[in-house]
Coordinates of N, CA and C in Angstrom, one line a residue:
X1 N 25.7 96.0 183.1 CA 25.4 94.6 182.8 C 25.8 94.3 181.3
X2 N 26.3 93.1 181.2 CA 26.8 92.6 180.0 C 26.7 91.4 179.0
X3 N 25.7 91.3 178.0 CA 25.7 89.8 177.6 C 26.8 88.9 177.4
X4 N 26.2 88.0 177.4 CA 27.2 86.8 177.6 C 28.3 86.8 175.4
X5 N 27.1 87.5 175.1 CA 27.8 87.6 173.9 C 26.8 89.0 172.9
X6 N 27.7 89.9 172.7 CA 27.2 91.1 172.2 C 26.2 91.0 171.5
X7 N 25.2 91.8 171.6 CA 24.0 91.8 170.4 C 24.2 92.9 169.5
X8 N 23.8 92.6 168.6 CA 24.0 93.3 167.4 C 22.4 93.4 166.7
X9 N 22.1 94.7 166.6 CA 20.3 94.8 166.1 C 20.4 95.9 165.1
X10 N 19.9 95.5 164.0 CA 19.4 96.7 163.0 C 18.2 96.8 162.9
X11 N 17.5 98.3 162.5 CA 16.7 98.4 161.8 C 16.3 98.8 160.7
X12 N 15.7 98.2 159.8 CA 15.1 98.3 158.9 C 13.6 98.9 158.1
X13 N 14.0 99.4 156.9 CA 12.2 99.9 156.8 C 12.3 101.2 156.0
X14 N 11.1 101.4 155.3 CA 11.0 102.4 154.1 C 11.4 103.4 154.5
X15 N 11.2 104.8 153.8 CA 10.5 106.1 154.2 C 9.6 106.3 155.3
X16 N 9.9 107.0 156.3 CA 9.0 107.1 157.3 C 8.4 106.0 158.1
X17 N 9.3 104.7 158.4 CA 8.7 103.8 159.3 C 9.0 104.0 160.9
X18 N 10.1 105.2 161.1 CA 9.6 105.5 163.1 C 11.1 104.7 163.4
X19 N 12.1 104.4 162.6 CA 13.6 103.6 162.9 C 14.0 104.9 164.0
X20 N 14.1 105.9 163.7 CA 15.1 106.5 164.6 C 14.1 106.7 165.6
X21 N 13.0 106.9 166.0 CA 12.0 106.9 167.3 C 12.2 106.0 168.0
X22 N 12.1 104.4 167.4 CA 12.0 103.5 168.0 C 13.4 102.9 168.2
X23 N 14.3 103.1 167.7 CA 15.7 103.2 168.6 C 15.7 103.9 170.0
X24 N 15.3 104.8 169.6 CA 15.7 106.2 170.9 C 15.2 105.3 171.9
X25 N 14.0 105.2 172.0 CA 13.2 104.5 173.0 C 13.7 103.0 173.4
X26 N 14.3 102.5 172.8 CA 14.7 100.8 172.9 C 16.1 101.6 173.7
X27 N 16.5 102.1 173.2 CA 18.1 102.4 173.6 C 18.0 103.0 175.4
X28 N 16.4 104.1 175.6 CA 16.6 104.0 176.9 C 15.8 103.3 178.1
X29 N 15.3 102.2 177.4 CA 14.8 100.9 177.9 C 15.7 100.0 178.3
X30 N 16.9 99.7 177.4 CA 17.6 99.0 178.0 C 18.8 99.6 178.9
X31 N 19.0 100.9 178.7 CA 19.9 101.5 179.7 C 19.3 101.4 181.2
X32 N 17.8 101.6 180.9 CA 17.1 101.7 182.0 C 17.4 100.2 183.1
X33 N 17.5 99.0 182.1 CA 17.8 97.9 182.7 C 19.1 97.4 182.9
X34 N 20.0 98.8 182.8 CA 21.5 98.5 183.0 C 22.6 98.2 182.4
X35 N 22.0 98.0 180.7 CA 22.7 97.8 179.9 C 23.5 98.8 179.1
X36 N 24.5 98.4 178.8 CA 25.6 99.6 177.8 C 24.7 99.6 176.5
X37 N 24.4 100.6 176.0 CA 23.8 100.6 174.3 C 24.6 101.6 173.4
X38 N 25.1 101.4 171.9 CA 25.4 102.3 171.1 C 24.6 102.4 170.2
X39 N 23.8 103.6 170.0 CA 23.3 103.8 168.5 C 24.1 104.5 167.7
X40 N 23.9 103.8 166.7 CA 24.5 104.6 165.6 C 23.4 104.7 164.5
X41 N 24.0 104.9 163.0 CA 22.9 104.8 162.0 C 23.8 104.9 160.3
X42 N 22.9 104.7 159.5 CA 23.7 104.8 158.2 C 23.0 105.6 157.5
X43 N 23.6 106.1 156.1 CA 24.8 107.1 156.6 C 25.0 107.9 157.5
X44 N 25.9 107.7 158.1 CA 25.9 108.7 159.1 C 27.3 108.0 160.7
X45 N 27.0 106.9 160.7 CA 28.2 106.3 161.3 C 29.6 106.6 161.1
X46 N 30.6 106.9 162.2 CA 32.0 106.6 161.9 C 32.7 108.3 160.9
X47 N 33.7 108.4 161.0 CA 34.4 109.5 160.4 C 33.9 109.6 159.1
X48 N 33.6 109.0 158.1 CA 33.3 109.7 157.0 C 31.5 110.0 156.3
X49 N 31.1 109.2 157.9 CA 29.7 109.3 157.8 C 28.4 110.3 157.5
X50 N 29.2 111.6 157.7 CA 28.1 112.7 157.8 C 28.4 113.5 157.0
X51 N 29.6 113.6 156.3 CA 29.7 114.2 154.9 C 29.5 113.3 153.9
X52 N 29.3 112.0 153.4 CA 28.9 111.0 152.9 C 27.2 111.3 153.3
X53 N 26.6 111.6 154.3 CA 25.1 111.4 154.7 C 24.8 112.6 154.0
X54 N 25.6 113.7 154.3 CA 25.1 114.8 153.7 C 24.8 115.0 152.1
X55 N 25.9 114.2 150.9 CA 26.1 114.2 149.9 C 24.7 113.6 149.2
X56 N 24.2 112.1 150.2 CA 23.2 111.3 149.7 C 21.8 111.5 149.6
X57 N 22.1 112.1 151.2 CA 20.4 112.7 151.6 C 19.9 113.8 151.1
X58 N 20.9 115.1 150.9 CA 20.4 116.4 150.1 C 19.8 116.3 149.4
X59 N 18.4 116.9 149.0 CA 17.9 116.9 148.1 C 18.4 118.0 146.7
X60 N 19.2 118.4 147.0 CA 19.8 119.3 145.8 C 21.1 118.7 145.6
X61 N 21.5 117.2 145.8 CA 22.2 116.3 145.1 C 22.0 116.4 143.9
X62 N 22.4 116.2 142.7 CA 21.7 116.1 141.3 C 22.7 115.3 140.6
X63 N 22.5 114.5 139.5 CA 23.2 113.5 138.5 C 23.7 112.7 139.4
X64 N 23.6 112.0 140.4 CA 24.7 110.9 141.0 C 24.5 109.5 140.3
X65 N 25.2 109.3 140.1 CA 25.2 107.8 139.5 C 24.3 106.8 140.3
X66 N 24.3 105.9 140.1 CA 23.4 104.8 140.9 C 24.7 104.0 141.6
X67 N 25.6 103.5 140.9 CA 27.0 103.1 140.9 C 27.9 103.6 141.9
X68 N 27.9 105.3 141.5 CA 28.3 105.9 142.6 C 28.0 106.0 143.9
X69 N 26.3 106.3 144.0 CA 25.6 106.4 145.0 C 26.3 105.0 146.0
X70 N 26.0 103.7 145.0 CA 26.3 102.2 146.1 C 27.5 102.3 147.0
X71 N 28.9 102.8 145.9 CA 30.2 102.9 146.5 C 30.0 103.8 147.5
X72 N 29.7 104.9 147.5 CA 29.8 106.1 148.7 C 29.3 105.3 149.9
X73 N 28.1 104.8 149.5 CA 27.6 103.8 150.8 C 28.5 102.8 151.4
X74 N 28.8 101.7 151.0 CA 29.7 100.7 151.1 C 31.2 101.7 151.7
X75 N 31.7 102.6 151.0 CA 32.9 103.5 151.6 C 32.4 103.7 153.2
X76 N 31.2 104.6 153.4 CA 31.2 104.8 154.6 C 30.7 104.2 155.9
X77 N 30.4 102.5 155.2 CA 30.1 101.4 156.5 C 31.1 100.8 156.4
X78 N 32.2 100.8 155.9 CA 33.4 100.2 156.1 C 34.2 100.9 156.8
X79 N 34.1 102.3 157.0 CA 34.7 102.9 158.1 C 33.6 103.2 159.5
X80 N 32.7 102.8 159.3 CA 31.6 103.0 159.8 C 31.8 101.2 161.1
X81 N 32.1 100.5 160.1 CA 32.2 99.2 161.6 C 33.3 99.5 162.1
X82 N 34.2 99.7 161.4 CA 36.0 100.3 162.2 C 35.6 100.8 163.1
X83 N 35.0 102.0 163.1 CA 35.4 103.2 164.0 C 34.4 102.9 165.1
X84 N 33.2 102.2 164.8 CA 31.9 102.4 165.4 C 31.3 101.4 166.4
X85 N 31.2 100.1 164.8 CA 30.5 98.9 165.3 C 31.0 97.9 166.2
X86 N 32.3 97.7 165.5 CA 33.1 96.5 165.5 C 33.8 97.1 167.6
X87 N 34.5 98.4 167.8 CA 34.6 98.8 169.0 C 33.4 98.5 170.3
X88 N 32.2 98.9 169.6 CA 31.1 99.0 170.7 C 31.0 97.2 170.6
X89 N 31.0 96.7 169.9 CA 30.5 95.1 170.1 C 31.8 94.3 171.2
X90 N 33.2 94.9 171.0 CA 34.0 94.5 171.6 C 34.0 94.9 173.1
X91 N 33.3 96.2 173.4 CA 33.1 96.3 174.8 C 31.6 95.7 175.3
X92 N 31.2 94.7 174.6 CA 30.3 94.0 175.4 C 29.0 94.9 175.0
X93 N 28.7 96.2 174.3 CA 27.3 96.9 174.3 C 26.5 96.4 173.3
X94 N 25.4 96.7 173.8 CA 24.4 95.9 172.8 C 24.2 97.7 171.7
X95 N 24.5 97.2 170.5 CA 24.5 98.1 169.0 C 23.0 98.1 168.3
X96 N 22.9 99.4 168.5 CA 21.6 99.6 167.6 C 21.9 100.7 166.4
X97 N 21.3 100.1 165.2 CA 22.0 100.5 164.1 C 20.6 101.0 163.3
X98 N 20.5 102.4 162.9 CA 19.3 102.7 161.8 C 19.7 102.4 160.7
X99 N 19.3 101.3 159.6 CA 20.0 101.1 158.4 C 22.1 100.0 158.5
X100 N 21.3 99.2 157.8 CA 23.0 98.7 157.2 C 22.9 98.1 156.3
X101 N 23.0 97.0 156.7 CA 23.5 96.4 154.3 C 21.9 95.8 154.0
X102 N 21.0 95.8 154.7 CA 19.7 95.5 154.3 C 19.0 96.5 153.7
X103 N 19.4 97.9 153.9 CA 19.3 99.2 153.2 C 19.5 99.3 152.0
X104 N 20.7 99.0 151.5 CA 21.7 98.8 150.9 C 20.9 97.9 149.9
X105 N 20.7 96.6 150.3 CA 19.7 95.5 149.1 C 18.9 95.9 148.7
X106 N 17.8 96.8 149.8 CA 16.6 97.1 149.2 C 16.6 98.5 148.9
X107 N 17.9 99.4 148.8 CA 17.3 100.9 148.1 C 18.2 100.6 146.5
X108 N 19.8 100.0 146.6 CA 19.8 100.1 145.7 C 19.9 99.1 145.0
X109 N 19.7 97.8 145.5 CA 19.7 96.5 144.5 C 18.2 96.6 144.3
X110 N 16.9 96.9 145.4 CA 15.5 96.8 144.8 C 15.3 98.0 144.0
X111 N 15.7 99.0 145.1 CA 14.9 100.6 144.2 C 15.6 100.8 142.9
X112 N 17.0 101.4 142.9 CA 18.0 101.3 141.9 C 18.1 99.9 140.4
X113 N 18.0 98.7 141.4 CA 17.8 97.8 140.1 C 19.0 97.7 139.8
X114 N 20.3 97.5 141.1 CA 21.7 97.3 140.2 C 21.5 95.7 140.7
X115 N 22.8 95.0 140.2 CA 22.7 93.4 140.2 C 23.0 93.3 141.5
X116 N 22.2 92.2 142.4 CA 21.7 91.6 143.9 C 23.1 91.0 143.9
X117 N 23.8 90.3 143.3 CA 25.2 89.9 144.0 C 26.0 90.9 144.0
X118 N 26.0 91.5 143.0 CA 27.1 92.7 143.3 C 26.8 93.6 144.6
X119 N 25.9 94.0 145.0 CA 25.6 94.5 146.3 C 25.4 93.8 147.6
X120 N 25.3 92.3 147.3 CA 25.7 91.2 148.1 C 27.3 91.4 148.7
X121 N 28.1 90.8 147.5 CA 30.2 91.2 147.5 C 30.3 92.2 147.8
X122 N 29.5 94.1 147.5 CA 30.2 94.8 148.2 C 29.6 94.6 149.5
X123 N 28.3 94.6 150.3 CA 27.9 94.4 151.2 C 29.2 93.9 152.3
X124 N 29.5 92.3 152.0 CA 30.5 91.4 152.7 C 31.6 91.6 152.7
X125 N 32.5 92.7 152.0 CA 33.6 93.5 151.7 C 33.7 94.5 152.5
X126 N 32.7 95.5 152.8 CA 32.5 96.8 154.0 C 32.2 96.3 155.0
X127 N 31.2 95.4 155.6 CA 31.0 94.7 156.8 C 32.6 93.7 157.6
X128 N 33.4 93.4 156.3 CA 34.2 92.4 157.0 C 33.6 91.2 157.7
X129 N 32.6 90.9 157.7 CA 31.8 89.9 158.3 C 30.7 90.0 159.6
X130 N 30.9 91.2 159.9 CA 30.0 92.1 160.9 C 28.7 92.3 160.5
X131 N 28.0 90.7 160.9 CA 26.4 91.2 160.6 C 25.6 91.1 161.6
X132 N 24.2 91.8 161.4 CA 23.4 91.7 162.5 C 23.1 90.5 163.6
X133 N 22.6 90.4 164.7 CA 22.5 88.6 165.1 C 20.9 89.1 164.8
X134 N 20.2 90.3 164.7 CA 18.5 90.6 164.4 C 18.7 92.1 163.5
X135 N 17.6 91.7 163.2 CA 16.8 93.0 162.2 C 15.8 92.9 162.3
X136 N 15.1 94.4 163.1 CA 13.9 94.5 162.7 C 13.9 95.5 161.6
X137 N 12.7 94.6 160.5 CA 12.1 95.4 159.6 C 10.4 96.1 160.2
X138 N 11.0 97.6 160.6 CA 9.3 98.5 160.6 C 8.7 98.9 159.6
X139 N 7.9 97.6 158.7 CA 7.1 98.0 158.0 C 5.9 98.9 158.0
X140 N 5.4 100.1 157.0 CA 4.7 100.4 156.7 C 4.3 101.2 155.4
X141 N 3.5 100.9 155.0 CA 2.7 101.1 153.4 C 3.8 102.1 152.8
X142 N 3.5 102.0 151.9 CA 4.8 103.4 151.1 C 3.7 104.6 151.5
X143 N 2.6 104.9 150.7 CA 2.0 106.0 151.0 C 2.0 106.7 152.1
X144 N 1.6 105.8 153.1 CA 1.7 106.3 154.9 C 3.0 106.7 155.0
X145 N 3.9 106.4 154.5 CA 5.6 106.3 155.1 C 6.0 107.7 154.4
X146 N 6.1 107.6 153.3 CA 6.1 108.8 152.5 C 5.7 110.8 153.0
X147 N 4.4 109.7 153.8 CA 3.5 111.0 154.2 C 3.9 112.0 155.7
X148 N 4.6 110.5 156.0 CA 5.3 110.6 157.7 C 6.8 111.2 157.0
X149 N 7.2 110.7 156.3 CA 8.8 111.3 156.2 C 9.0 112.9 155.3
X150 N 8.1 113.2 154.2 CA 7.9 114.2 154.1 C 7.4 115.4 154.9
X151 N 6.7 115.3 155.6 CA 6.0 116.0 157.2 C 7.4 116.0 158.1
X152 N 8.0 115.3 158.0 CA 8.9 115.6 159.1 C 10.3 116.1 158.7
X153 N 10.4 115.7 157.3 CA 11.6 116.9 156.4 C 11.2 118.2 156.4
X154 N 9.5 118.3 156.4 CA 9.7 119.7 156.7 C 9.5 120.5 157.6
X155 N 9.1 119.7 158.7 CA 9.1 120.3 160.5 C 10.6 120.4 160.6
X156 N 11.9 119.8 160.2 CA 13.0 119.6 160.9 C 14.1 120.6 160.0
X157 N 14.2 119.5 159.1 CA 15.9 119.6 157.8 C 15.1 120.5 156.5
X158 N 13.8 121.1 156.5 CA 13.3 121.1 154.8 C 13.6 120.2 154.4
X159 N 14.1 120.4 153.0 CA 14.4 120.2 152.1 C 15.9 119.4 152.3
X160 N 16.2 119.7 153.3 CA 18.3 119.0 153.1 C 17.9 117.8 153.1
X161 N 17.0 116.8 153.6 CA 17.5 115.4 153.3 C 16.2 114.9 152.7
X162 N 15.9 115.4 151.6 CA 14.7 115.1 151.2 C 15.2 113.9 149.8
X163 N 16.2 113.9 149.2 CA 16.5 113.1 148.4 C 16.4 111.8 147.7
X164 N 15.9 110.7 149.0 CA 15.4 110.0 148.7 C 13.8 110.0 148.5
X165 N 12.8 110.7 149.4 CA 11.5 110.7 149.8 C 11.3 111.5 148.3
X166 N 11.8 112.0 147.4 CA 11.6 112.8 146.5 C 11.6 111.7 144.9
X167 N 12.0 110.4 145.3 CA 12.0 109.6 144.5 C 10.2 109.0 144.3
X168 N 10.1 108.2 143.2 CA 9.2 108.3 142.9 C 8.0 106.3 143.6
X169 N 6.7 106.6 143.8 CA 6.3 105.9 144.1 C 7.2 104.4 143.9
X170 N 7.2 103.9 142.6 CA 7.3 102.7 141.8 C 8.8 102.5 142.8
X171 N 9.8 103.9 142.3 CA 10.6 103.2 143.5 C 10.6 102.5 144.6
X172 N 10.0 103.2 145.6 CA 9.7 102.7 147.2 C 9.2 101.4 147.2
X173 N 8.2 101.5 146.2 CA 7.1 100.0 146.2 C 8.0 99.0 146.0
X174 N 9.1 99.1 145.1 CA 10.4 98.3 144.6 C 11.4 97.9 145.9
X175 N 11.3 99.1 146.9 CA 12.0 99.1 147.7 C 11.3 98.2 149.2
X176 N 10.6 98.7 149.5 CA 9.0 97.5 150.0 C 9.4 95.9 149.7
X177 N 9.1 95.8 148.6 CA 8.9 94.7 148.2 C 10.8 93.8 148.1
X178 N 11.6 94.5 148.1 CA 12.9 94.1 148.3 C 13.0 93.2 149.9
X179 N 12.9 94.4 150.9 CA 12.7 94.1 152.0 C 12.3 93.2 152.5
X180 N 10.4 93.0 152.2 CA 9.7 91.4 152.2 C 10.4 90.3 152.1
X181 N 11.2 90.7 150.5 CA 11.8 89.1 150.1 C 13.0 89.1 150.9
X182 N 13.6 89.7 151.6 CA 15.1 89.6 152.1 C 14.8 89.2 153.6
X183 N 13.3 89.2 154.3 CA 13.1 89.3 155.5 C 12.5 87.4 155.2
X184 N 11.5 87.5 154.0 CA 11.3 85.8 153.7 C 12.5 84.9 153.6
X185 N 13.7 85.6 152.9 CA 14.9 85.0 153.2 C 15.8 84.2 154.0
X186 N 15.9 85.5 155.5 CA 16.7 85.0 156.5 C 15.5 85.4 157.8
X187 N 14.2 84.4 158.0 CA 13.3 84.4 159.2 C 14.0 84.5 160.2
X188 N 15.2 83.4 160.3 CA 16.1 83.5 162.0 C 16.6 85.0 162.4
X189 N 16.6 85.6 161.3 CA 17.1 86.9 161.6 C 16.7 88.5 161.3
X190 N 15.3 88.1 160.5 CA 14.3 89.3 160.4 C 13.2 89.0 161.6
X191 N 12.8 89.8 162.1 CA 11.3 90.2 162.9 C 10.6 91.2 161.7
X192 N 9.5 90.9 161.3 CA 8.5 92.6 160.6 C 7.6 92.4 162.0
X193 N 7.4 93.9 162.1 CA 6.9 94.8 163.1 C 6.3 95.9 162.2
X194 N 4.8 95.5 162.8 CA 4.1 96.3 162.0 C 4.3 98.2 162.2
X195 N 4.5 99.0 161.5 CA 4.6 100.2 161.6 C 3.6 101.0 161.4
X196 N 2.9 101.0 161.1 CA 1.4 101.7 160.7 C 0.8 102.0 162.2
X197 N 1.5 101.9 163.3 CA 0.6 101.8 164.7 C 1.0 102.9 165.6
X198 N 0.2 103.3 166.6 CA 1.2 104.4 167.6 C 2.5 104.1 167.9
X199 N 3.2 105.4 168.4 CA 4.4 104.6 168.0 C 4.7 103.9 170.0
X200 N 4.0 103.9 170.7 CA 3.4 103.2 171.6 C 3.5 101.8 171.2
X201 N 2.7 101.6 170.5 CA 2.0 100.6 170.2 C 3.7 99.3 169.4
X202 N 4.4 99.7 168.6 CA 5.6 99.8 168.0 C 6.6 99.2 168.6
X203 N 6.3 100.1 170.0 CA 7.5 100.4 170.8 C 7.6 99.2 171.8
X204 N 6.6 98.5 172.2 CA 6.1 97.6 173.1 C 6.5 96.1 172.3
X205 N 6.3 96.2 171.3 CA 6.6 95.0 170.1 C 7.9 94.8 170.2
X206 N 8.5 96.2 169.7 CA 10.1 96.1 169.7 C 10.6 95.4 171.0
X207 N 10.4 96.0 172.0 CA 10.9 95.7 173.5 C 10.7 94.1 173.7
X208 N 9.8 93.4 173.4 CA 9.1 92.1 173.5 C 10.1 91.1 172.7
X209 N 10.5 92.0 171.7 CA 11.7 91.0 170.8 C 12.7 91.4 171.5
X210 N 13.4 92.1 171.5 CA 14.6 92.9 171.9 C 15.2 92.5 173.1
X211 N 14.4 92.7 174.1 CA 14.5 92.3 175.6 C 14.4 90.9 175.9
X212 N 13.9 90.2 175.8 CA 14.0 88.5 175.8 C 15.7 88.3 176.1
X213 N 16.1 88.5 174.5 CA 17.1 88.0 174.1 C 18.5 88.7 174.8
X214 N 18.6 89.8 174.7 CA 19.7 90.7 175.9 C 19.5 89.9 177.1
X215 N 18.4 90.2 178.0 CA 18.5 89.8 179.3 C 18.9 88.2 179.0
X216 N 18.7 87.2 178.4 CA 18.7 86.1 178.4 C 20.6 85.6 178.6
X217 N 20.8 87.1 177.7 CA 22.3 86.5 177.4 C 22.8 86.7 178.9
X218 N 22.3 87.9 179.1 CA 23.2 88.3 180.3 C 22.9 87.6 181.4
X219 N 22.3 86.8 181.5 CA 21.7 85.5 182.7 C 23.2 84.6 182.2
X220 N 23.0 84.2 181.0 CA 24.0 82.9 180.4 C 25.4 83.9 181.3
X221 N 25.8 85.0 180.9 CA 27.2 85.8 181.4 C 27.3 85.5 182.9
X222 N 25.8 85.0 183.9 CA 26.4 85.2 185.0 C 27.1 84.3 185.8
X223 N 28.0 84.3 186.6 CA 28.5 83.4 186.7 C 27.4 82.7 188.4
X224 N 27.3 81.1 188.0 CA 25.9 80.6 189.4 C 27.3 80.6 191.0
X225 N 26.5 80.8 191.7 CA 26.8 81.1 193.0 C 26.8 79.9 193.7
X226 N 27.8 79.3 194.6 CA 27.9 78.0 194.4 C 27.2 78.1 196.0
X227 N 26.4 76.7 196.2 CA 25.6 76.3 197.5 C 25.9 76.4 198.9

């Protein structure tokens, strides 16, 4: 089954808000209802994504610029909708994306503190004009988030993608509070979803937003059956 016009969904959200859980789960909810889904994620999308993910996330990265850090990003979502986004949207699948240029505003225009239009222009430069039709932001507290993402760096990766979670409070809270204002920004196209909850609880939210809107299209796609 196919919407009448491709959806496009990111998620959003600190350290430890449950984005790649609650994809997984959305992704075999709607398969379950017939629909084509692609997940992808940032960094990490598209051919230059996982050596670019690797460089960012490592925590034994050291001296990277802030500058540099933006460019490496912006590099690898611009090969990232080529290869990835821009394909799955043209075959009609509904795209679920962990992180994209809302990441981007709030790690390094909020956390970082480089200038909000300059990470605006590169934003709309790497996208080509490929933006979400939703974003959920899974909010929850920095400390809680922190506490879930360190705990699971070191059940999984250690130490390899500890690089951001290794930054300091004032960051995150910077990064928090980015998010808020970018979600007060564009309401037609943020949802916050509380994250502090089972991820049950999360997951049911998600689906309530998510599902409406797919099936809705794919009704508009069908063609009526005449009398």
């Amino acid at each position: 089954m196919k919407p009448r016009r491709p959806l496009f969904v990111s998620f959003e959200g600190g350290e430890g808000a449950g984005k790649t859980t609650q994809i997984r789960l959305l992704a075999e909810r709607l398969r379950a209802l017939g629909f084509a889904v692609t997940e992808t994620r940032e960094p990490g999308g598209g051919a230059l994504g996982l050596p670019i993910r690797g460089l960012l996330l490592d925590a034994k990265t050291r001296g990277l610029d802030p500058m540099a850090e933006l460019l490496l990003i912006e590099a690898q979502r611009a090969q990232h909708v080529r290869d990835v986004i821009r394909p799955a949207l043209a075959a009609g699948h509904v795209v679920l994306t962990d992180r994209y240029v809302d990441s981007t505003a709030a790690y390094q225009g909020g956390g970082r503190r480089l200038d909000a239009r300059l990470v605006r222009s590169l934003n709309r430069l790497a996208t080509d004009g490929v933006m979400p039709d939703l974003t959920l932001l899974l909010d929850v507290p920095v400390e809680r988030g922190l506490e879930r993402a360190r705990a699971r760096t070191a059940r999984t990766a250690g130490e390899k993608e500890g690089r951001f979670e290794a930054e300091a409070l004032a960051f995150h809270r910077r990064v928090r509070r980015e998010f808020h204002r970018l979600a007060r920004t564009e309401p037609r196209r943020f949802r916050v979803v509380r994250a502090d909850r089972t991820i049950d609880a999360v997951a049911a939210e998600v689906a309530a937003i998510v599902e409406p809107r797919v099936t809705r299209e794919a009704r508009r796609s069908t063609p009526r059956r005449r009398p």
